[in-house]
Amino acid sequence: MTYRILVVEDSRTQAMRIQLELRRHGLEVEVANTGPNGLQAARNQHPDAVVLDVDLPELDGYAVCRALKEDPQTSHIPIVMLTRYDDAKNALAGLETGAIDYIPKDSYAEHNLIESLRQLGLL
């Protein structure tokens, strides 16, 4: 079974890096580049997990996460937040919105993302 991951990331470079790494592990990947596009894609595609950037145009990642968790159609989808903020305050905010993991964008981001998805049983 191939699992589907939705990546919501406004940086084209970052989205491509994540997409390549996830595909290398056998996952099907879709990308959305704004908060509203991410919401629509999650509702239409029903991915097995969402990788969500915090800093998004139009609607930030925290708001997207809250909206997905409040919607009965998407509330079951695990969300991993990926962000440039690596402090405890922002990590707690991400987890309080319903994310299951909060990963800083650093040199280990892709590795940590793969580990998080592995823990979900998607790899």
mmCIF file of N, CA and C in Angstrom:
data_model
loop_
_atom_site.group_PDB
_atom_site.id
_atom_site.type_symbol
_atom_site.label_atom_id
_atom_site.label_comp_id
_atom_site.label_asym_id
_atom_site.label_seq_id
_atom_site.Cartn_x
_atom_site.Cartn_y
_atom_site.Cartn_z
ATOM 1 N N MET A 1 0.837 -1.182 0.000
ATOM 2 C CA MET A 1 0.000 0.000 0.000
ATOM 3 C C MET A 1 0.880 1.244 0.000
ATOM 4 N N THR A 2 0.554 2.175 -0.874
ATOM 5 C CA THR A 2 1.287 3.428 -0.936
ATOM 6 C C THR A 2 0.527 4.485 -0.155
ATOM 7 N N TYR A 3 1.221 5.135 0.764
ATOM 8 C CA TYR A 3 0.606 6.180 1.568
ATOM 9 C C TYR A 3 0.769 7.533 0.883
ATOM 10 N N ARG A 4 -0.232 8.392 1.078
ATOM 11 C CA ARG A 4 -0.228 9.728 0.476
ATOM 12 C C ARG A 4 0.061 10.778 1.536
ATOM 13 N N ILE A 5 1.007 11.647 1.225
ATOM 14 C CA ILE A 5 1.388 12.720 2.124
ATOM 15 C C ILE A 5 1.128 14.047 1.419
ATOM 16 N N LEU A 6 0.487 14.967 2.121
ATOM 17 C CA LEU A 6 0.294 16.323 1.617
ATOM 18 C C LEU A 6 1.322 17.213 2.285
ATOM 19 N N VAL A 7 2.128 17.893 1.481
ATOM 20 C CA VAL A 7 3.115 18.844 1.985
ATOM 21 C C VAL A 7 2.586 20.243 1.706
ATOM 22 N N VAL A 8 2.413 21.036 2.763
ATOM 23 C CA VAL A 8 1.946 22.416 2.614
ATOM 24 C C VAL A 8 3.127 23.300 2.965
ATOM 25 N N GLU A 9 3.764 23.841 1.948
ATOM 26 C CA GLU A 9 5.024 24.576 2.091
ATOM 27 C C GLU A 9 5.103 25.638 1.004
ATOM 28 N N ASP A 10 5.343 26.901 1.384
ATOM 29 C CA ASP A 10 5.386 27.969 0.390
ATOM 30 C C ASP A 10 6.743 28.121 -0.284
ATOM 31 N N SER A 11 7.792 27.594 0.295
ATOM 32 C CA SER A 11 9.113 27.649 -0.333
ATOM 33 C C SER A 11 9.225 26.521 -1.352
ATOM 34 N N ARG A 12 9.370 26.892 -2.601
ATOM 35 C CA ARG A 12 9.468 25.890 -3.663
ATOM 36 C C ARG A 12 10.664 24.966 -3.433
ATOM 37 N N THR A 13 11.788 25.526 -3.014
ATOM 38 C CA THR A 13 12.993 24.726 -2.769
ATOM 39 C C THR A 13 12.772 23.728 -1.641
ATOM 40 N N GLN A 14 12.221 24.204 -0.531
ATOM 41 C CA GLN A 14 11.965 23.321 0.615
ATOM 42 C C GLN A 14 10.949 22.243 0.244
ATOM 43 N N ALA A 15 9.899 22.628 -0.478
ATOM 44 C CA ALA A 15 8.873 21.661 -0.887
ATOM 45 C C ALA A 15 9.484 20.576 -1.771
ATOM 46 N N MET A 16 10.369 20.957 -2.677
ATOM 47 C CA MET A 16 11.009 19.982 -3.553
ATOM 48 C C MET A 16 11.908 19.035 -2.768
ATOM 49 N N ARG A 17 12.647 19.564 -1.793
ATOM 50 C CA ARG A 17 13.518 18.714 -0.971
ATOM 51 C C ARG A 17 12.696 17.677 -0.208
ATOM 52 N N ILE A 18 11.613 18.139 0.397
ATOM 53 C CA ILE A 18 10.750 17.231 1.162
ATOM 54 C C ILE A 18 10.111 16.202 0.230
ATOM 55 N N GLN A 19 9.604 16.677 -0.888
ATOM 56 C CA GLN A 19 8.949 15.798 -1.844
ATOM 57 C C GLN A 19 9.903 14.704 -2.334
ATOM 58 N N LEU A 20 11.114 15.075 -2.687
ATOM 59 C CA LEU A 20 12.092 14.089 -3.154
ATOM 60 C C LEU A 20 12.412 13.065 -2.076
ATOM 61 N N GLU A 21 12.593 13.524 -0.849
ATOM 62 C CA GLU A 21 12.930 12.606 0.248
ATOM 63 C C GLU A 21 11.777 11.642 0.530
ATOM 64 N N LEU A 22 10.569 12.146 0.542
ATOM 65 C CA LEU A 22 9.421 11.278 0.808
ATOM 66 C C LEU A 22 9.193 10.277 -0.324
ATOM 67 N N ARG A 23 9.358 10.735 -1.553
ATOM 68 C CA ARG A 23 9.208 9.819 -2.692
ATOM 69 C C ARG A 23 10.301 8.759 -2.684
ATOM 70 N N ARG A 24 11.485 9.131 -2.260
ATOM 71 C CA ARG A 24 12.587 8.176 -2.162
ATOM 72 C C ARG A 24 12.245 7.039 -1.199
ATOM 73 N N HIS A 25 11.365 7.334 -0.240
ATOM 74 C CA HIS A 25 10.910 6.327 0.725
ATOM 75 C C HIS A 25 9.601 5.659 0.291
ATOM 76 N N GLY A 26 9.199 5.873 -0.960
ATOM 77 C CA GLY A 26 8.040 5.166 -1.500
ATOM 78 C C GLY A 26 6.696 5.799 -1.226
ATOM 79 N N LEU A 27 6.682 7.046 -0.782
ATOM 80 C CA LEU A 27 5.419 7.719 -0.488
ATOM 81 C C LEU A 27 4.937 8.523 -1.694
ATOM 82 N N GLU A 28 3.641 8.635 -1.824
ATOM 83 C CA GLU A 28 3.035 9.491 -2.838
ATOM 84 C C GLU A 28 2.915 10.882 -2.214
ATOM 85 N N VAL A 29 3.323 11.922 -2.931
ATOM 86 C CA VAL A 29 3.381 13.261 -2.346
ATOM 87 C C VAL A 29 2.664 14.270 -3.232
ATOM 88 N N GLU A 30 1.821 15.078 -2.586
ATOM 89 C CA GLU A 30 1.190 16.230 -3.224
ATOM 90 C C GLU A 30 1.675 17.470 -2.480
ATOM 91 N N VAL A 31 1.759 18.595 -3.187
ATOM 92 C CA VAL A 31 2.245 19.833 -2.577
ATOM 93 C C VAL A 31 1.218 20.940 -2.775
ATOM 94 N N ALA A 32 0.992 21.701 -1.713
ATOM 95 C CA ALA A 32 0.183 22.926 -1.766
ATOM 96 C C ALA A 32 1.075 24.047 -1.240
ATOM 97 N N ASN A 33 0.918 25.263 -1.769
ATOM 98 C CA ASN A 33 1.850 26.334 -1.402
ATOM 99 C C ASN A 33 1.250 27.480 -0.581
ATOM 100 N N THR A 34 -0.007 27.376 -0.200
ATOM 101 C CA THR A 34 -0.612 28.374 0.685
ATOM 102 C C THR A 34 -1.500 27.650 1.692
ATOM 103 N N GLY A 35 -1.856 28.352 2.756
ATOM 104 C CA GLY A 35 -2.748 27.771 3.743
ATOM 105 C C GLY A 35 -4.090 27.354 3.165
ATOM 106 N N PRO A 36 -4.788 28.257 2.454
ATOM 107 C CA PRO A 36 -6.078 27.869 1.870
ATOM 108 C C PRO A 36 -5.966 26.711 0.879
ATOM 109 N N ASN A 37 -4.902 26.692 0.068
ATOM 110 C CA ASN A 37 -4.711 25.574 -0.865
ATOM 111 C C ASN A 37 -4.472 24.269 -0.108
ATOM 112 N N GLY A 38 -3.760 24.355 1.003
ATOM 113 C CA GLY A 38 -3.518 23.174 1.832
ATOM 114 C C GLY A 38 -4.806 22.635 2.430
ATOM 115 N N LEU A 39 -5.651 23.526 2.934
ATOM 116 C CA LEU A 39 -6.950 23.103 3.471
ATOM 117 C C LEU A 39 -7.785 22.399 2.408
ATOM 118 N N GLN A 40 -7.869 23.012 1.251
ATOM 119 C CA GLN A 40 -8.662 22.440 0.162
ATOM 120 C C GLN A 40 -8.091 21.090 -0.263
ATOM 121 N N ALA A 41 -6.775 20.998 -0.389
ATOM 122 C CA ALA A 41 -6.155 19.739 -0.813
ATOM 123 C C ALA A 41 -6.406 18.641 0.218
ATOM 124 N N ALA A 42 -6.300 18.960 1.491
ATOM 125 C CA ALA A 42 -6.537 17.952 2.541
ATOM 126 C C ALA A 42 -7.985 17.470 2.502
ATOM 127 N N ARG A 43 -8.901 18.378 2.289
ATOM 128 C CA ARG A 43 -10.314 18.006 2.261
ATOM 129 C C ARG A 43 -10.671 17.207 1.015
ATOM 130 N N ASN A 44 -10.013 17.506 -0.099
ATOM 131 C CA ASN A 44 -10.316 16.816 -1.354
ATOM 132 C C ASN A 44 -9.567 15.499 -1.510
ATOM 133 N N GLN A 45 -8.334 15.442 -1.023
ATOM 134 C CA GLN A 45 -7.479 14.283 -1.294
ATOM 135 C C GLN A 45 -7.410 13.274 -0.153
ATOM 136 N N HIS A 46 -7.800 13.658 1.045
ATOM 137 C CA HIS A 46 -7.768 12.765 2.210
ATOM 138 C C HIS A 46 -6.414 12.065 2.357
ATOM 139 N N PRO A 47 -5.331 12.841 2.547
ATOM 140 C CA PRO A 47 -4.009 12.228 2.671
ATOM 141 C C PRO A 47 -3.886 11.426 3.967
ATOM 142 N N ASP A 48 -2.870 10.588 4.013
ATOM 143 C CA ASP A 48 -2.609 9.795 5.213
ATOM 144 C C ASP A 48 -1.888 10.615 6.281
ATOM 145 N N ALA A 49 -1.237 11.713 5.878
ATOM 146 C CA ALA A 49 -0.588 12.638 6.808
ATOM 147 C C ALA A 49 -0.366 13.961 6.081
ATOM 148 N N VAL A 50 -0.221 15.024 6.877
ATOM 149 C CA VAL A 50 0.060 16.353 6.345
ATOM 150 C C VAL A 50 1.355 16.845 6.974
ATOM 151 N N VAL A 51 2.260 17.333 6.128
ATOM 152 C CA VAL A 51 3.469 18.014 6.584
ATOM 153 C C VAL A 51 3.195 19.494 6.347
ATOM 154 N N LEU A 52 3.186 20.267 7.418
ATOM 155 C CA LEU A 52 2.657 21.625 7.377
ATOM 156 C C LEU A 52 3.667 22.653 7.858
ATOM 157 N N ASP A 53 4.025 23.593 6.988
ATOM 158 C CA ASP A 53 4.883 24.710 7.372
ATOM 159 C C ASP A 53 4.071 25.675 8.234
ATOM 160 N N VAL A 54 4.722 26.361 9.151
ATOM 161 C CA VAL A 54 4.035 27.345 9.988
ATOM 162 C C VAL A 54 3.852 28.661 9.239
ATOM 163 N N ASP A 55 4.907 29.123 8.573
ATOM 164 C CA ASP A 55 4.861 30.407 7.870
ATOM 165 C C ASP A 55 4.322 30.222 6.461
ATOM 166 N N LEU A 56 3.029 30.441 6.311
ATOM 167 C CA LEU A 56 2.382 30.304 5.011
ATOM 168 C C LEU A 56 1.674 31.591 4.641
ATOM 169 N N PRO A 57 1.598 31.887 3.350
ATOM 170 C CA PRO A 57 0.837 33.064 2.939
ATOM 171 C C PRO A 57 -0.667 32.842 3.114
ATOM 172 N N GLU A 58 -1.355 33.894 3.418
ATOM 173 C CA GLU A 58 -2.814 33.960 3.509
ATOM 174 C C GLU A 58 -3.390 33.363 4.794
ATOM 175 N N LEU A 59 -2.877 32.241 5.246
ATOM 176 C CA LEU A 59 -3.375 31.566 6.441
ATOM 177 C C LEU A 59 -2.213 30.762 7.005
ATOM 178 N N ASP A 60 -1.784 31.081 8.237
ATOM 179 C CA ASP A 60 -0.589 30.408 8.755
ATOM 180 C C ASP A 60 -0.860 28.951 9.123
ATOM 181 N N GLY A 61 0.209 28.222 9.364
ATOM 182 C CA GLY A 61 0.110 26.796 9.639
ATOM 183 C C GLY A 61 -0.685 26.464 10.888
ATOM 184 N N TYR A 62 -0.605 27.325 11.903
ATOM 185 C CA TYR A 62 -1.386 27.072 13.119
ATOM 186 C C TYR A 62 -2.880 27.095 12.804
ATOM 187 N N ALA A 63 -3.306 28.086 12.011
ATOM 188 C CA ALA A 63 -4.724 28.197 11.644
ATOM 189 C C ALA A 63 -5.158 27.030 10.764
ATOM 190 N N VAL A 64 -4.278 26.616 9.851
ATOM 191 C CA VAL A 64 -4.589 25.466 8.993
ATOM 192 C C VAL A 64 -4.746 24.210 9.852
ATOM 193 N N CYS A 65 -3.828 24.008 10.784
ATOM 194 C CA CYS A 65 -3.885 22.837 11.659
ATOM 195 C C CYS A 65 -5.179 22.832 12.466
ATOM 196 N N ARG A 66 -5.518 23.977 13.070
ATOM 197 C CA ARG A 66 -6.758 24.063 13.843
ATOM 198 C C ARG A 66 -7.977 23.731 12.978
ATOM 199 N N ALA A 67 -8.013 24.300 11.761
ATOM 200 C CA ALA A 67 -9.153 24.070 10.864
ATOM 201 C C ALA A 67 -9.258 22.601 10.485
ATOM 202 N N LEU A 68 -8.136 21.949 10.212
ATOM 203 C CA LEU A 68 -8.160 20.529 9.858
ATOM 204 C C LEU A 68 -8.615 19.674 11.034
ATOM 205 N N LYS A 69 -8.199 20.031 12.237
ATOM 206 C CA LYS A 69 -8.573 19.247 13.422
ATOM 207 C C LYS A 69 -10.024 19.483 13.833
ATOM 208 N N GLU A 70 -10.596 20.624 13.472
ATOM 209 C CA GLU A 70 -11.998 20.919 13.798
ATOM 210 C C GLU A 70 -12.979 20.342 12.780
ATOM 211 N N ASP A 71 -12.482 19.963 11.612
ATOM 212 C CA ASP A 71 -13.327 19.444 10.543
ATOM 213 C C ASP A 71 -13.440 17.922 10.679
ATOM 214 N N PRO A 72 -14.649 17.384 10.847
ATOM 215 C CA PRO A 72 -14.809 15.928 11.002
ATOM 216 C C PRO A 72 -14.227 15.110 9.836
ATOM 217 N N GLN A 73 -14.172 15.706 8.641
ATOM 218 C CA GLN A 73 -13.626 14.996 7.478
ATOM 219 C C GLN A 73 -12.105 14.845 7.547
ATOM 220 N N THR A 74 -11.431 15.738 8.289
ATOM 221 C CA THR A 74 -9.968 15.737 8.295
ATOM 222 C C THR A 74 -9.362 15.611 9.693
ATOM 223 N N SER A 75 -10.182 15.560 10.717
ATOM 224 C CA SER A 75 -9.672 15.583 12.092
ATOM 225 C C SER A 75 -8.783 14.393 12.434
ATOM 226 N N HIS A 76 -8.936 13.294 11.723
ATOM 227 C CA HIS A 76 -8.153 12.084 11.986
ATOM 228 C C HIS A 76 -6.761 12.106 11.340
ATOM 229 N N ILE A 77 -6.513 13.045 10.437
ATOM 230 C CA ILE A 77 -5.250 13.072 9.696
ATOM 231 C C ILE A 77 -4.125 13.585 10.597
ATOM 232 N N PRO A 78 -3.050 12.814 10.754
ATOM 233 C CA PRO A 78 -1.913 13.293 11.547
ATOM 234 C C PRO A 78 -1.210 14.447 10.834
ATOM 235 N N ILE A 79 -0.817 15.436 11.617
ATOM 236 C CA ILE A 79 -0.150 16.624 11.081
ATOM 237 C C ILE A 79 1.210 16.771 11.746
ATOM 238 N N VAL A 80 2.240 16.913 10.909
ATOM 239 C CA VAL A 80 3.591 17.177 11.379
ATOM 240 C C VAL A 80 3.936 18.598 10.945
ATOM 241 N N MET A 81 4.230 19.460 11.909
ATOM 242 C CA MET A 81 4.586 20.837 11.584
ATOM 243 C C MET A 81 6.088 20.920 11.354
ATOM 244 N N LEU A 82 6.449 21.623 10.305
ATOM 245 C CA LEU A 82 7.840 21.819 9.926
ATOM 246 C C LEU A 82 8.061 23.322 9.846
ATOM 247 N N THR A 83 9.039 23.837 10.615
ATOM 248 C CA THR A 83 9.152 25.288 10.715
ATOM 249 C C THR A 83 10.562 25.763 11.014
ATOM 250 N N ARG A 84 10.787 27.028 10.750
ATOM 251 C CA ARG A 84 12.085 27.614 11.062
ATOM 252 C C ARG A 84 12.189 28.008 12.536
ATOM 253 N N TYR A 85 11.059 28.015 13.234
ATOM 254 C CA TYR A 85 11.059 28.356 14.659
ATOM 255 C C TYR A 85 11.401 27.119 15.478
ATOM 256 N N ASP A 86 12.414 27.207 16.314
ATOM 257 C CA ASP A 86 12.810 26.019 17.067
ATOM 258 C C ASP A 86 12.745 26.218 18.579
ATOM 259 N N ASP A 87 11.945 27.195 19.012
ATOM 260 C CA ASP A 87 11.839 27.431 20.457
ATOM 261 C C ASP A 87 10.643 26.685 21.038
ATOM 262 N N ALA A 88 10.685 26.492 22.340
ATOM 263 C CA ALA A 88 9.651 25.709 23.032
ATOM 264 C C ALA A 88 8.274 26.357 22.919
ATOM 265 N N LYS A 89 8.203 27.671 22.950
ATOM 266 C CA LYS A 89 6.911 28.366 22.882
ATOM 267 C C LYS A 89 6.179 28.036 21.579
ATOM 268 N N ASN A 90 6.887 28.102 20.459
ATOM 269 C CA ASN A 90 6.263 27.800 19.171
ATOM 270 C C ASN A 90 5.965 26.314 19.022
ATOM 271 N N ALA A 91 6.843 25.475 19.544
ATOM 272 C CA ALA A 91 6.588 24.029 19.494
ATOM 273 C C ALA A 91 5.315 23.693 20.263
ATOM 274 N N LEU A 92 5.165 24.279 21.445
ATOM 275 C CA LEU A 92 3.971 24.041 22.242
ATOM 276 C C LEU A 92 2.728 24.544 21.515
ATOM 277 N N ALA A 93 2.832 25.713 20.885
ATOM 278 C CA ALA A 93 1.694 26.254 20.132
ATOM 279 C C ALA A 93 1.293 25.296 19.015
ATOM 280 N N GLY A 94 2.268 24.728 18.332
ATOM 281 C CA GLY A 94 1.972 23.776 17.264
ATOM 282 C C GLY A 94 1.291 22.526 17.784
ATOM 283 N N LEU A 95 1.785 22.004 18.881
ATOM 284 C CA LEU A 95 1.200 20.791 19.454
ATOM 285 C C LEU A 95 -0.194 21.061 20.010
ATOM 286 N N GLU A 96 -0.396 22.258 20.568
ATOM 287 C CA GLU A 96 -1.718 22.610 21.096
ATOM 288 C C GLU A 96 -2.766 22.759 19.999
ATOM 289 N N THR A 97 -2.344 23.060 18.774
ATOM 290 C CA THR A 97 -3.311 23.160 17.671
ATOM 291 C C THR A 97 -3.696 21.796 17.123
ATOM 292 N N GLY A 98 -2.982 20.746 17.551
ATOM 293 C CA GLY A 98 -3.328 19.402 17.117
ATOM 294 C C GLY A 98 -2.255 18.658 16.359
ATOM 295 N N ALA A 99 -1.112 19.274 16.131
ATOM 296 C CA ALA A 99 -0.017 18.578 15.444
ATOM 297 C C ALA A 99 0.524 17.464 16.334
ATOM 298 N N ILE A 100 0.997 16.398 15.714
ATOM 299 C CA ILE A 100 1.566 15.291 16.485
ATOM 300 C C ILE A 100 3.075 15.437 16.648
ATOM 301 N N ASP A 101 3.682 16.314 15.837
ATOM 302 C CA ASP A 101 5.116 16.550 15.933
ATOM 303 C C ASP A 101 5.409 17.945 15.409
ATOM 304 N N TYR A 102 6.526 18.509 15.872
ATOM 305 C CA TYR A 102 6.942 19.865 15.518
ATOM 306 C C TYR A 102 8.432 19.789 15.224
ATOM 307 N N ILE A 103 8.801 19.926 13.962
ATOM 308 C CA ILE A 103 10.182 19.716 13.537
ATOM 309 C C ILE A 103 10.792 21.010 13.018
ATOM 310 N N PRO A 104 11.892 21.465 13.636
ATOM 311 C CA PRO A 104 12.584 22.653 13.127
ATOM 312 C C PRO A 104 13.238 22.366 11.777
ATOM 313 N N LYS A 105 13.238 23.380 10.906
ATOM 314 C CA LYS A 105 13.920 23.258 9.617
ATOM 315 C C LYS A 105 15.411 23.495 9.868
ATOM 316 N N ASP A 106 16.133 22.426 9.973
ATOM 317 C CA ASP A 106 17.574 22.513 10.124
ATOM 318 C C ASP A 106 18.189 21.424 9.260
ATOM 319 N N SER A 107 19.437 21.147 9.454
ATOM 320 C CA SER A 107 20.105 20.156 8.601
ATOM 321 C C SER A 107 19.568 18.748 8.799
ATOM 322 N N TYR A 108 18.814 18.508 9.877
ATOM 323 C CA TYR A 108 18.259 17.188 10.142
ATOM 324 C C TYR A 108 16.756 17.110 9.874
ATOM 325 N N ALA A 109 16.170 18.128 9.296
ATOM 326 C CA ALA A 109 14.715 18.193 9.145
ATOM 327 C C ALA A 109 14.150 17.001 8.383
ATOM 328 N N GLU A 110 14.731 16.667 7.235
ATOM 329 C CA GLU A 110 14.198 15.553 6.449
ATOM 330 C C GLU A 110 14.325 14.239 7.220
ATOM 331 N N HIS A 111 15.462 14.034 7.875
ATOM 332 C CA HIS A 111 15.655 12.821 8.674
ATOM 333 C C HIS A 111 14.609 12.737 9.787
ATOM 334 N N ASN A 112 14.414 13.841 10.493
ATOM 335 C CA ASN A 112 13.434 13.856 11.584
ATOM 336 C C ASN A 112 12.014 13.652 11.069
ATOM 337 N N LEU A 113 11.718 14.197 9.908
ATOM 338 C CA LEU A 113 10.402 14.009 9.297
ATOM 339 C C LEU A 113 10.185 12.533 8.960
ATOM 340 N N ILE A 114 11.174 11.904 8.375
ATOM 341 C CA ILE A 114 11.075 10.477 8.048
ATOM 342 C C ILE A 114 10.848 9.664 9.319
ATOM 343 N N GLU A 115 11.555 9.992 10.385
ATOM 344 C CA GLU A 115 11.379 9.274 11.651
ATOM 345 C C GLU A 115 9.964 9.461 12.207
ATOM 346 N N SER A 116 9.439 10.670 12.095
ATOM 347 C CA SER A 116 8.081 10.938 12.570
ATOM 348 C C SER A 116 7.064 10.124 11.773
ATOM 349 N N LEU A 117 7.228 10.076 10.452
ATOM 350 C CA LEU A 117 6.312 9.297 9.609
ATOM 351 C C LEU A 117 6.475 7.797 9.865
ATOM 352 N N ARG A 118 7.680 7.377 10.172
ATOM 353 C CA ARG A 118 7.915 5.967 10.508
ATOM 354 C C ARG A 118 7.159 5.599 11.792
ATOM 355 N N GLN A 119 7.179 6.499 12.762
ATOM 356 C CA GLN A 119 6.463 6.248 14.012
ATOM 357 C C GLN A 119 4.951 6.163 13.790
ATOM 358 N N LEU A 120 4.469 6.838 12.762
ATOM 359 C CA LEU A 120 3.041 6.765 12.427
ATOM 360 C C LEU A 120 2.689 5.476 11.681
ATOM 361 N N GLY A 121 3.714 4.716 11.314
ATOM 362 C CA GLY A 121 3.482 3.488 10.571
ATOM 363 C C GLY A 121 3.319 3.704 9.081
ATOM 364 N N LEU A 122 3.729 4.867 8.584
ATOM 365 C CA LEU A 122 3.589 5.171 7.161
ATOM 366 C C LEU A 122 4.817 4.759 6.359
ATOM 367 N N LEU A 123 5.848 4.303 7.038
ATOM 368 C CA LEU A 123 7.066 3.802 6.362
ATOM 369 C C LEU A 123 7.442 2.459 6.932
#
